Amino acid sequence: MNKPSDYEAIFPRPLSEEKLEKLPPALLPARVPLVGTDVTLESMNAQLHAAELYEASHGSAEGLRMWDYLT
């Protein structure tokens, strides 16, 4: 099991071990496309993506399975 001194080496500032009453606010991730070698991940935009998604998912039973795990 890790000792507190193990964690202190990871963090750039010493740990105070004081309890926080209220957590500081988190930053929202930037809404910019993430470009990889095989795919680009971007936020869904109905005006840009709806027609392509409908076409890809309503032409066959295989296409309809695209939505099975999208909750």
mmCIF file of the N, C-alpha and C atoms, coordinates in Angstrom:
data_MODEL
# 
_entry.id   MODEL 
# 
loop_
_atom_site.group_PDB 
_atom_site.id 
_atom_site.type_symbol 
_atom_site.label_atom_id 
_atom_site.label_alt_id 
_atom_site.label_comp_id 
_atom_site.label_asym_id 
_atom_site.label_entity_id 
_atom_site.label_seq_id 
_atom_site.pdbx_PDB_ins_code 
_atom_site.Cartn_x 
_atom_site.Cartn_y 
_atom_site.Cartn_z 
_atom_site.occupancy 
_atom_site.B_iso_or_equiv 
_atom_site.pdbx_formal_charge 
_atom_site.auth_seq_id 
_atom_site.auth_comp_id 
_atom_site.auth_asym_id 
_atom_site.auth_atom_id 
_atom_site.pdbx_PDB_model_num 
ATOM 1   N N  . MET A 1 1  ? 0.846   -1.180 0.000   1.00 0.00 ? 1  MET A N  1 
ATOM 2   C CA . MET A 1 1  ? 0.000   0.000  0.000   1.00 0.00 ? 1  MET A CA 1 
ATOM 3   C C  . MET A 1 1  ? 0.888   1.238  0.000   1.00 0.00 ? 1  MET A C  1 
ATOM 4   N N  . ASN A 1 2  ? 0.427   2.290  -0.677  1.00 0.00 ? 2  ASN A N  1 
ATOM 5   C CA . ASN A 1 2  ? 1.203   3.516  -0.759  1.00 0.00 ? 2  ASN A CA 1 
ATOM 6   C C  . ASN A 1 2  ? 1.155   4.297  0.545   1.00 0.00 ? 2  ASN A C  1 
ATOM 7   N N  . LYS A 1 3  ? 2.287   4.883  0.890   1.00 0.00 ? 3  LYS A N  1 
ATOM 8   C CA . LYS A 1 3  ? 2.372   5.750  2.058   1.00 0.00 ? 3  LYS A CA 1 
ATOM 9   C C  . LYS A 1 3  ? 2.169   7.188  1.605   1.00 0.00 ? 3  LYS A C  1 
ATOM 10  N N  . PRO A 1 4  ? 1.727   8.078  2.489   1.00 0.00 ? 4  PRO A N  1 
ATOM 11  C CA . PRO A 1 4  ? 1.565   9.483  2.098   1.00 0.00 ? 4  PRO A CA 1 
ATOM 12  C C  . PRO A 1 4  ? 2.833   10.076 1.495   1.00 0.00 ? 4  PRO A C  1 
ATOM 13  N N  . SER A 1 5  ? 3.992   9.658  1.970   1.00 0.00 ? 5  SER A N  1 
ATOM 14  C CA . SER A 1 5  ? 5.242   10.200 1.424   1.00 0.00 ? 5  SER A CA 1 
ATOM 15  C C  . SER A 1 5  ? 5.433   9.793  -0.037  1.00 0.00 ? 5  SER A C  1 
ATOM 16  N N  . ASP A 1 6  ? 4.860   8.644  -0.459  1.00 0.00 ? 6  ASP A N  1 
ATOM 17  C CA . ASP A 1 6  ? 4.925   8.234  -1.863  1.00 0.00 ? 6  ASP A CA 1 
ATOM 18  C C  . ASP A 1 6  ? 4.154   9.213  -2.741  1.00 0.00 ? 6  ASP A C  1 
ATOM 19  N N  . TYR A 1 7  ? 3.004   9.673  -2.251  1.00 0.00 ? 7  TYR A N  1 
ATOM 20  C CA . TYR A 1 7  ? 2.190   10.607 -3.019  1.00 0.00 ? 7  TYR A CA 1 
ATOM 21  C C  . TYR A 1 7  ? 2.846   11.982 -3.099  1.00 0.00 ? 7  TYR A C  1 
ATOM 22  N N  . GLU A 1 8  ? 3.528   12.388 -2.059  1.00 0.00 ? 8  GLU A N  1 
ATOM 23  C CA . GLU A 1 8  ? 4.141   13.710 -2.035  1.00 0.00 ? 8  GLU A CA 1 
ATOM 24  C C  . GLU A 1 8  ? 5.168   13.866 -3.144  1.00 0.00 ? 8  GLU A C  1 
ATOM 25  N N  . ALA A 1 9  ? 5.794   12.789 -3.546  1.00 0.00 ? 9  ALA A N  1 
ATOM 26  C CA . ALA A 1 9  ? 6.774   12.869 -4.627  1.00 0.00 ? 9  ALA A CA 1 
ATOM 27  C C  . ALA A 1 9  ? 6.095   13.087 -5.978  1.00 0.00 ? 9  ALA A C  1 
ATOM 28  N N  . ILE A 1 10 ? 4.839   12.690 -6.109  1.00 0.00 ? 10 ILE A N  1 
ATOM 29  C CA . ILE A 1 10 ? 4.107   12.818 -7.371  1.00 0.00 ? 10 ILE A CA 1 
ATOM 30  C C  . ILE A 1 10 ? 3.595   14.239 -7.566  1.00 0.00 ? 10 ILE A C  1 
ATOM 31  N N  . PHE A 1 11 ? 3.079   14.841 -6.507  1.00 0.00 ? 11 PHE A N  1 
ATOM 32  C CA . PHE A 1 11 ? 2.453   16.153 -6.613  1.00 0.00 ? 11 PHE A CA 1 
ATOM 33  C C  . PHE A 1 11 ? 3.503   17.263 -6.521  1.00 0.00 ? 11 PHE A C  1 
ATOM 34  N N  . PRO A 1 12 ? 3.310   18.360 -7.265  1.00 0.00 ? 12 PRO A N  1 
ATOM 35  C CA . PRO A 1 12 ? 4.297   19.432 -7.276  1.00 0.00 ? 12 PRO A CA 1 
ATOM 36  C C  . PRO A 1 12 ? 4.286   20.295 -6.017  1.00 0.00 ? 12 PRO A C  1 
ATOM 37  N N  . ARG A 1 13 ? 3.343   20.104 -5.138  1.00 0.00 ? 13 ARG A N  1 
ATOM 38  C CA . ARG A 1 13 ? 3.302   20.873 -3.899  1.00 0.00 ? 13 ARG A CA 1 
ATOM 39  C C  . ARG A 1 13 ? 3.021   19.910 -2.751  1.00 0.00 ? 13 ARG A C  1 
ATOM 40  N N  . PRO A 1 14 ? 3.438   20.252 -1.562  1.00 0.00 ? 14 PRO A N  1 
ATOM 41  C CA . PRO A 1 14 ? 3.205   19.341 -0.441  1.00 0.00 ? 14 PRO A CA 1 
ATOM 42  C C  . PRO A 1 14 ? 1.724   19.217 -0.121  1.00 0.00 ? 14 PRO A C  1 
ATOM 43  N N  . LEU A 1 15 ? 1.347   18.048 0.347   1.00 0.00 ? 15 LEU A N  1 
ATOM 44  C CA . LEU A 1 15 ? -0.038  17.806 0.738   1.00 0.00 ? 15 LEU A CA 1 
ATOM 45  C C  . LEU A 1 15 ? -0.233  18.279 2.171   1.00 0.00 ? 15 LEU A C  1 
ATOM 46  N N  . SER A 1 16 ? -1.305  19.036 2.413   1.00 0.00 ? 16 SER A N  1 
ATOM 47  C CA . SER A 1 16 ? -1.535  19.573 3.754   1.00 0.00 ? 16 SER A CA 1 
ATOM 48  C C  . SER A 1 16 ? -2.332  18.618 4.633   1.00 0.00 ? 16 SER A C  1 
ATOM 49  N N  . GLU A 1 17 ? -3.040  17.695 4.020   1.00 0.00 ? 17 GLU A N  1 
ATOM 50  C CA . GLU A 1 17 ? -3.916  16.745 4.706   1.00 0.00 ? 17 GLU A CA 1 
ATOM 51  C C  . GLU A 1 17 ? -5.093  17.426 5.389   1.00 0.00 ? 17 GLU A C  1 
ATOM 52  N N  . GLU A 1 18 ? -5.367  18.713 5.065   1.00 0.00 ? 18 GLU A N  1 
ATOM 53  C CA . GLU A 1 18 ? -6.536  19.393 5.597   1.00 0.00 ? 18 GLU A CA 1 
ATOM 54  C C  . GLU A 1 18 ? -7.759  18.997 4.780   1.00 0.00 ? 18 GLU A C  1 
ATOM 55  N N  . LYS A 1 19 ? -8.904  18.846 5.452   1.00 0.00 ? 19 LYS A N  1 
ATOM 56  C CA . LYS A 1 19 ? -10.133 18.506 4.757   1.00 0.00 ? 19 LYS A CA 1 
ATOM 57  C C  . LYS A 1 19 ? -10.684 19.757 4.075   1.00 0.00 ? 19 LYS A C  1 
ATOM 58  N N  . LEU A 1 20 ? -11.188 19.573 2.869   1.00 0.00 ? 20 LEU A N  1 
ATOM 59  C CA . LEU A 1 20 ? -11.793 20.672 2.132   1.00 0.00 ? 20 LEU A CA 1 
ATOM 60  C C  . LEU A 1 20 ? -13.282 20.711 2.410   1.00 0.00 ? 20 LEU A C  1 
ATOM 61  N N  . GLU A 1 21 ? -13.782 21.878 2.723   1.00 0.00 ? 21 GLU A N  1 
ATOM 62  C CA . GLU A 1 21 ? -15.222 22.030 2.929   1.00 0.00 ? 21 GLU A CA 1 
ATOM 63  C C  . GLU A 1 21 ? -15.941 22.057 1.586   1.00 0.00 ? 21 GLU A C  1 
ATOM 64  N N  . LYS A 1 22 ? -15.358 22.731 0.620   1.00 0.00 ? 22 LYS A N  1 
ATOM 65  C CA . LYS A 1 22 ? -15.961 22.837 -0.697  1.00 0.00 ? 22 LYS A CA 1 
ATOM 66  C C  . LYS A 1 22 ? -14.868 22.636 -1.735  1.00 0.00 ? 22 LYS A C  1 
ATOM 67  N N  . LEU A 1 23 ? -15.109 21.738 -2.688  1.00 0.00 ? 23 LEU A N  1 
ATOM 68  C CA . LEU A 1 23 ? -14.123 21.491 -3.723  1.00 0.00 ? 23 LEU A CA 1 
ATOM 69  C C  . LEU A 1 23 ? -14.043 22.675 -4.672  1.00 0.00 ? 23 LEU A C  1 
ATOM 70  N N  . PRO A 1 24 ? -12.849 22.976 -5.190  1.00 0.00 ? 24 PRO A N  1 
ATOM 71  C CA . PRO A 1 24 ? -12.750 24.056 -6.175  1.00 0.00 ? 24 PRO A CA 1 
ATOM 72  C C  . PRO A 1 24 ? -13.449 23.646 -7.468  1.00 0.00 ? 24 PRO A C  1 
ATOM 73  N N  . PRO A 1 25 ? -13.922 24.618 -8.243  1.00 0.00 ? 25 PRO A N  1 
ATOM 74  C CA . PRO A 1 25 ? -14.625 24.274 -9.480  1.00 0.00 ? 25 PRO A CA 1 
ATOM 75  C C  . PRO A 1 25 ? -13.686 23.627 -10.489 1.00 0.00 ? 25 PRO A C  1 
ATOM 76  N N  . ALA A 1 26 ? -14.223 22.719 -11.253 1.00 0.00 ? 26 ALA A N  1 
ATOM 77  C CA . ALA A 1 26 ? -13.439 22.045 -12.291 1.00 0.00 ? 26 ALA A CA 1 
ATOM 78  C C  . ALA A 1 26 ? -13.531 22.843 -13.585 1.00 0.00 ? 26 ALA A C  1 
ATOM 79  N N  . LEU A 1 27 ? -12.548 22.686 -14.426 1.00 0.00 ? 27 LEU A N  1 
ATOM 80  C CA . LEU A 1 27 ? -12.563 23.341 -15.724 1.00 0.00 ? 27 LEU A CA 1 
ATOM 81  C C  . LEU A 1 27 ? -13.341 22.482 -16.714 1.00 0.00 ? 27 LEU A C  1 
ATOM 82  N N  . LEU A 1 28 ? -14.087 23.110 -17.580 1.00 0.00 ? 28 LEU A N  1 
ATOM 83  C CA . LEU A 1 28 ? -14.779 22.383 -18.640 1.00 0.00 ? 28 LEU A CA 1 
ATOM 84  C C  . LEU A 1 28 ? -13.781 22.087 -19.754 1.00 0.00 ? 28 LEU A C  1 
ATOM 85  N N  . PRO A 1 29 ? -13.867 20.917 -20.359 1.00 0.00 ? 29 PRO A N  1 
ATOM 86  C CA . PRO A 1 29 ? -12.948 20.620 -21.463 1.00 0.00 ? 29 PRO A CA 1 
ATOM 87  C C  . PRO A 1 29 ? -13.245 21.518 -22.662 1.00 0.00 ? 29 PRO A C  1 
ATOM 88  N N  . ALA A 1 30 ? -12.220 21.849 -23.398 1.00 0.00 ? 30 ALA A N  1 
ATOM 89  C CA . ALA A 1 30 ? -12.386 22.669 -24.598 1.00 0.00 ? 30 ALA A CA 1 
ATOM 90  C C  . ALA A 1 30 ? -13.166 21.885 -25.638 1.00 0.00 ? 30 ALA A C  1 
ATOM 91  N N  . ARG A 1 31 ? -13.992 22.565 -26.388 1.00 0.00 ? 31 ARG A N  1 
ATOM 92  C CA . ARG A 1 31 ? -14.786 21.908 -27.438 1.00 0.00 ? 31 ARG A CA 1 
ATOM 93  C C  . ARG A 1 31 ? -14.046 22.031 -28.761 1.00 0.00 ? 31 ARG A C  1 
ATOM 94  N N  . VAL A 1 32 ? -12.927 21.355 -28.829 1.00 0.00 ? 32 VAL A N  1 
ATOM 95  C CA . VAL A 1 32 ? -12.118 21.358 -30.048 1.00 0.00 ? 32 VAL A CA 1 
ATOM 96  C C  . VAL A 1 32 ? -11.992 19.918 -30.533 1.00 0.00 ? 32 VAL A C  1 
ATOM 97  N N  . PRO A 1 33 ? -11.918 19.687 -31.826 1.00 0.00 ? 33 PRO A N  1 
ATOM 98  C CA . PRO A 1 33 ? -11.758 18.324 -32.334 1.00 0.00 ? 33 PRO A CA 1 
ATOM 99  C C  . PRO A 1 33 ? -10.437 17.712 -31.870 1.00 0.00 ? 33 PRO A C  1 
ATOM 100 N N  . LEU A 1 34 ? -10.463 16.440 -31.540 1.00 0.00 ? 34 LEU A N  1 
ATOM 101 C CA . LEU A 1 34 ? -9.260  15.684 -31.204 1.00 0.00 ? 34 LEU A CA 1 
ATOM 102 C C  . LEU A 1 34 ? -8.909  14.845 -32.421 1.00 0.00 ? 34 LEU A C  1 
ATOM 103 N N  . VAL A 1 35 ? -7.811  15.168 -33.062 1.00 0.00 ? 35 VAL A N  1 
ATOM 104 C CA . VAL A 1 35 ? -7.425  14.534 -34.312 1.00 0.00 ? 35 VAL A CA 1 
ATOM 105 C C  . VAL A 1 35 ? -6.416  13.439 -34.017 1.00 0.00 ? 35 VAL A C  1 
ATOM 106 N N  . GLY A 1 36 ? -6.769  12.195 -34.402 1.00 0.00 ? 36 GLY A N  1 
ATOM 107 C CA . GLY A 1 36 ? -5.886  11.060 -34.236 1.00 0.00 ? 36 GLY A CA 1 
ATOM 108 C C  . GLY A 1 36 ? -5.402  10.561 -35.582 1.00 0.00 ? 36 GLY A C  1 
ATOM 109 N N  . THR A 1 37 ? -4.712  9.441  -35.563 1.00 0.00 ? 37 THR A N  1 
ATOM 110 C CA . THR A 1 37 ? -4.208  8.891  -36.820 1.00 0.00 ? 37 THR A CA 1 
ATOM 111 C C  . THR A 1 37 ? -5.307  8.230  -37.642 1.00 0.00 ? 37 THR A C  1 
ATOM 112 N N  . ASP A 1 38 ? -6.349  7.702  -36.972 1.00 0.00 ? 38 ASP A N  1 
ATOM 113 C CA . ASP A 1 38 ? -7.415  6.997  -37.687 1.00 0.00 ? 38 ASP A CA 1 
ATOM 114 C C  . ASP A 1 38 ? -8.764  7.689  -37.624 1.00 0.00 ? 38 ASP A C  1 
ATOM 115 N N  . VAL A 1 39 ? -9.009  8.455  -36.570 1.00 0.00 ? 39 VAL A N  1 
ATOM 116 C CA . VAL A 1 39 ? -10.307 9.109  -36.409 1.00 0.00 ? 39 VAL A CA 1 
ATOM 117 C C  . VAL A 1 39 ? -10.126 10.524 -35.864 1.00 0.00 ? 39 VAL A C  1 
ATOM 118 N N  . THR A 1 40 ? -11.180 11.311 -36.024 1.00 0.00 ? 40 THR A N  1 
ATOM 119 C CA . THR A 1 40 ? -11.261 12.627 -35.396 1.00 0.00 ? 40 THR A CA 1 
ATOM 120 C C  . THR A 1 40 ? -12.493 12.626 -34.511 1.00 0.00 ? 40 THR A C  1 
ATOM 121 N N  . LEU A 1 41 ? -12.313 12.943 -33.232 1.00 0.00 ? 41 LEU A N  1 
ATOM 122 C CA . LEU A 1 41 ? -13.430 13.030 -32.292 1.00 0.00 ? 41 LEU A CA 1 
ATOM 123 C C  . LEU A 1 41 ? -13.820 14.494 -32.156 1.00 0.00 ? 41 LEU A C  1 
ATOM 124 N N  . GLU A 1 42 ? -15.094 14.767 -32.348 1.00 0.00 ? 42 GLU A N  1 
ATOM 125 C CA . GLU A 1 42 ? -15.565 16.132 -32.210 1.00 0.00 ? 42 GLU A CA 1 
ATOM 126 C C  . GLU A 1 42 ? -16.947 16.130 -31.593 1.00 0.00 ? 42 GLU A C  1 
ATOM 127 N N  . SER A 1 43 ? -17.319 17.245 -30.998 1.00 0.00 ? 43 SER A N  1 
ATOM 128 C CA . SER A 1 43 ? -18.649 17.375 -30.401 1.00 0.00 ? 43 SER A CA 1 
ATOM 129 C C  . SER A 1 43 ? -19.700 17.212 -31.485 1.00 0.00 ? 43 SER A C  1 
ATOM 130 N N  . MET A 1 44 ? -20.814 16.570 -31.112 1.00 0.00 ? 44 MET A N  1 
ATOM 131 C CA . MET A 1 44 ? -21.880 16.379 -32.082 1.00 0.00 ? 44 MET A CA 1 
ATOM 132 C C  . MET A 1 44 ? -22.590 17.701 -32.340 1.00 0.00 ? 44 MET A C  1 
ATOM 133 N N  . ASN A 1 45 ? -22.834 17.973 -33.599 1.00 0.00 ? 45 ASN A N  1 
ATOM 134 C CA . ASN A 1 45 ? -23.528 19.182 -34.027 1.00 0.00 ? 45 ASN A CA 1 
ATOM 135 C C  . ASN A 1 45 ? -24.634 18.713 -34.976 1.00 0.00 ? 45 ASN A C  1 
ATOM 136 N N  . ALA A 1 46 ? -25.875 18.905 -34.556 1.00 0.00 ? 46 ALA A N  1 
ATOM 137 C CA . ALA A 1 46 ? -27.005 18.395 -35.344 1.00 0.00 ? 46 ALA A CA 1 
ATOM 138 C C  . ALA A 1 46 ? -27.017 18.941 -36.768 1.00 0.00 ? 46 ALA A C  1 
ATOM 139 N N  . GLN A 1 47 ? -26.668 20.197 -36.942 1.00 0.00 ? 47 GLN A N  1 
ATOM 140 C CA . GLN A 1 47 ? -26.679 20.782 -38.284 1.00 0.00 ? 47 GLN A CA 1 
ATOM 141 C C  . GLN A 1 47 ? -25.642 20.131 -39.196 1.00 0.00 ? 47 GLN A C  1 
ATOM 142 N N  . LEU A 1 48 ? -24.515 19.726 -38.627 1.00 0.00 ? 48 LEU A N  1 
ATOM 143 C CA . LEU A 1 48 ? -23.451 19.121 -39.437 1.00 0.00 ? 48 LEU A CA 1 
ATOM 144 C C  . LEU A 1 48 ? -23.556 17.607 -39.549 1.00 0.00 ? 48 LEU A C  1 
ATOM 145 N N  . HIS A 1 49 ? -24.066 16.936 -38.507 1.00 0.00 ? 49 HIS A N  1 
ATOM 146 C CA . HIS A 1 49 ? -23.957 15.481 -38.435 1.00 0.00 ? 49 HIS A CA 1 
ATOM 147 C C  . HIS A 1 49 ? -25.253 14.703 -38.597 1.00 0.00 ? 49 HIS A C  1 
ATOM 148 N N  . ALA A 1 50 ? -26.404 15.323 -38.419 1.00 0.00 ? 50 ALA A N  1 
ATOM 149 C CA . ALA A 1 50 ? -27.671 14.578 -38.399 1.00 0.00 ? 50 ALA A CA 1 
ATOM 150 C C  . ALA A 1 50 ? -27.928 13.815 -39.690 1.00 0.00 ? 50 ALA A C  1 
ATOM 151 N N  . ALA A 1 51 ? -27.745 14.435 -40.830 1.00 0.00 ? 51 ALA A N  1 
ATOM 152 C CA . ALA A 1 51 ? -28.034 13.766 -42.101 1.00 0.00 ? 51 ALA A CA 1 
ATOM 153 C C  . ALA A 1 51 ? -27.128 12.557 -42.314 1.00 0.00 ? 51 ALA A C  1 
ATOM 154 N N  . GLU A 1 52 ? -25.845 12.688 -42.005 1.00 0.00 ? 52 GLU A N  1 
ATOM 155 C CA . GLU A 1 52 ? -24.913 11.567 -42.178 1.00 0.00 ? 52 GLU A CA 1 
ATOM 156 C C  . GLU A 1 52 ? -25.210 10.439 -41.209 1.00 0.00 ? 52 GLU A C  1 
ATOM 157 N N  . LEU A 1 53 ? -25.546 10.768 -39.948 1.00 0.00 ? 53 LEU A N  1 
ATOM 158 C CA . LEU A 1 53 ? -25.884 9.727  -38.979 1.00 0.00 ? 53 LEU A CA 1 
ATOM 159 C C  . LEU A 1 53 ? -27.160 8.993  -39.379 1.00 0.00 ? 53 LEU A C  1 
ATOM 160 N N  . TYR A 1 54 ? -28.145 9.720  -39.839 1.00 0.00 ? 54 TYR A N  1 
ATOM 161 C CA . TYR A 1 54 ? -29.396 9.082  -40.266 1.00 0.00 ? 54 TYR A CA 1 
ATOM 162 C C  . TYR A 1 54 ? -29.134 8.143  -41.440 1.00 0.00 ? 54 TYR A C  1 
ATOM 163 N N  . GLU A 1 55 ? -28.386 8.600  -42.405 1.00 0.00 ? 55 GLU A N  1 
ATOM 164 C CA . GLU A 1 55 ? -28.083 7.779  -43.582 1.00 0.00 ? 55 GLU A CA 1 
ATOM 165 C C  . GLU A 1 55 ? -27.303 6.523  -43.202 1.00 0.00 ? 55 GLU A C  1 
ATOM 166 N N  . ALA A 1 56 ? -26.331 6.674  -42.290 1.00 0.00 ? 56 ALA A N  1 
ATOM 167 C CA . ALA A 1 56 ? -25.504 5.535  -41.890 1.00 0.00 ? 56 ALA A CA 1 
ATOM 168 C C  . ALA A 1 56 ? -26.260 4.530  -41.038 1.00 0.00 ? 56 ALA A C  1 
ATOM 169 N N  . SER A 1 57 ? -27.305 4.981  -40.328 1.00 0.00 ? 57 SER A N  1 
ATOM 170 C CA . SER A 1 57 ? -27.957 4.081  -39.376 1.00 0.00 ? 57 SER A CA 1 
ATOM 171 C C  . SER A 1 57 ? -29.330 3.581  -39.791 1.00 0.00 ? 57 SER A C  1 
ATOM 172 N N  . HIS A 1 58 ? -29.844 3.971  -40.924 1.00 0.00 ? 58 HIS A N  1 
ATOM 173 C CA . HIS A 1 58 ? -31.180 3.536  -41.298 1.00 0.00 ? 58 HIS A CA 1 
ATOM 174 C C  . HIS A 1 58 ? -31.229 2.767  -42.614 1.00 0.00 ? 58 HIS A C  1 
ATOM 175 N N  . GLY A 1 59 ? -30.095 2.346  -43.114 1.00 0.00 ? 59 GLY A N  1 
ATOM 176 C CA . GLY A 1 59 ? -30.091 1.631  -44.374 1.00 0.00 ? 59 GLY A CA 1 
ATOM 177 C C  . GLY A 1 59 ? -30.114 0.119  -44.218 1.00 0.00 ? 59 GLY A C  1 
ATOM 178 N N  . SER A 1 60 ? -29.789 -0.382 -43.007 1.00 0.00 ? 60 SER A N  1 
ATOM 179 C CA . SER A 1 60 ? -29.717 -1.826 -42.820 1.00 0.00 ? 60 SER A CA 1 
ATOM 180 C C  . SER A 1 60 ? -29.835 -2.162 -41.334 1.00 0.00 ? 60 SER A C  1 
ATOM 181 N N  . ALA A 1 61 ? -30.028 -3.453 -41.052 1.00 0.00 ? 61 ALA A N  1 
ATOM 182 C CA . ALA A 1 61 ? -30.081 -3.898 -39.655 1.00 0.00 ? 61 ALA A CA 1 
ATOM 183 C C  . ALA A 1 61 ? -28.739 -3.661 -38.975 1.00 0.00 ? 61 ALA A C  1 
ATOM 184 N N  . GLU A 1 62 ? -27.657 -3.848 -39.719 1.00 0.00 ? 62 GLU A N  1 
ATOM 185 C CA . GLU A 1 62 ? -26.323 -3.592 -39.158 1.00 0.00 ? 62 GLU A CA 1 
ATOM 186 C C  . GLU A 1 62 ? -26.170 -2.119 -38.784 1.00 0.00 ? 62 GLU A C  1 
ATOM 187 N N  . GLY A 1 63 ? -26.686 -1.242 -39.625 1.00 0.00 ? 63 GLY A N  1 
ATOM 188 C CA . GLY A 1 63 ? -26.639 0.181  -39.327 1.00 0.00 ? 63 GLY A CA 1 
ATOM 189 C C  . GLY A 1 63 ? -27.436 0.551  -38.092 1.00 0.00 ? 63 GLY A C  1 
ATOM 190 N N  . LEU A 1 64 ? -28.579 -0.075 -37.899 1.00 0.00 ? 64 LEU A N  1 
ATOM 191 C CA . LEU A 1 64 ? -29.398 0.213  -36.730 1.00 0.00 ? 64 LEU A CA 1 
ATOM 192 C C  . LEU A 1 64 ? -28.737 -0.225 -35.419 1.00 0.00 ? 64 LEU A C  1 
ATOM 193 N N  . ARG A 1 65 ? -27.862 -1.246 -35.486 1.00 0.00 ? 65 ARG A N  1 
ATOM 194 C CA . ARG A 1 65 ? -27.153 -1.698 -34.282 1.00 0.00 ? 65 ARG A CA 1 
ATOM 195 C C  . ARG A 1 65 ? -26.205 -0.634 -33.739 1.00 0.00 ? 65 ARG A C  1 
ATOM 196 N N  . MET A 1 66 ? -25.913 0.382  -34.537 1.00 0.00 ? 66 MET A N  1 
ATOM 197 C CA . MET A 1 66 ? -25.061 1.480  -34.088 1.00 0.00 ? 66 MET A CA 1 
ATOM 198 C C  . MET A 1 66 ? -25.620 2.108  -32.807 1.00 0.00 ? 66 MET A C  1 
ATOM 199 N N  . TRP A 1 67 ? -26.934 2.075  -32.644 1.00 0.00 ? 67 TRP A N  1 
ATOM 200 C CA . TRP A 1 67 ? -27.587 2.761  -31.528 1.00 0.00 ? 67 TRP A CA 1 
ATOM 201 C C  . TRP A 1 67 ? -27.818 1.861  -30.327 1.00 0.00 ? 67 TRP A C  1 
ATOM 202 N N  . ASP A 1 68 ? -27.457 0.592  -30.380 1.00 0.00 ? 68 ASP A N  1 
ATOM 203 C CA . ASP A 1 68 ? -27.749 -0.350 -29.300 1.00 0.00 ? 68 ASP A CA 1 
ATOM 204 C C  . ASP A 1 68 ? -27.239 0.105  -27.933 1.00 0.00 ? 68 ASP A C  1 
ATOM 205 N N  . TYR A 1 69 ? -26.040 0.638  -27.864 1.00 0.00 ? 69 TYR A N  1 
ATOM 206 C CA . TYR A 1 69 ? -25.440 0.974  -26.568 1.00 0.00 ? 69 TYR A CA 1 
ATOM 207 C C  . TYR A 1 69 ? -25.311 2.465  -26.352 1.00 0.00 ? 69 TYR A C  1 
ATOM 208 N N  . LEU A 1 70 ? -25.971 3.263  -27.150 1.00 0.00 ? 70 LEU A N  1 
ATOM 209 C CA . LEU A 1 70 ? -25.955 4.710  -26.998 1.00 0.00 ? 70 LEU A CA 1 
ATOM 210 C C  . LEU A 1 70 ? -27.108 5.109  -26.098 1.00 0.00 ? 70 LEU A C  1 
ATOM 211 N N  . THR A 1 71 ? -26.792 5.414  -24.861 1.00 0.00 ? 71 THR A N  1 
ATOM 212 C CA . THR A 1 71 ? -27.851 5.761  -23.899 1.00 0.00 ? 71 THR A CA 1 
ATOM 213 C C  . THR A 1 71 ? -27.796 7.219  -23.541 1.00 0.00 ? 71 THR A C  1 
# 
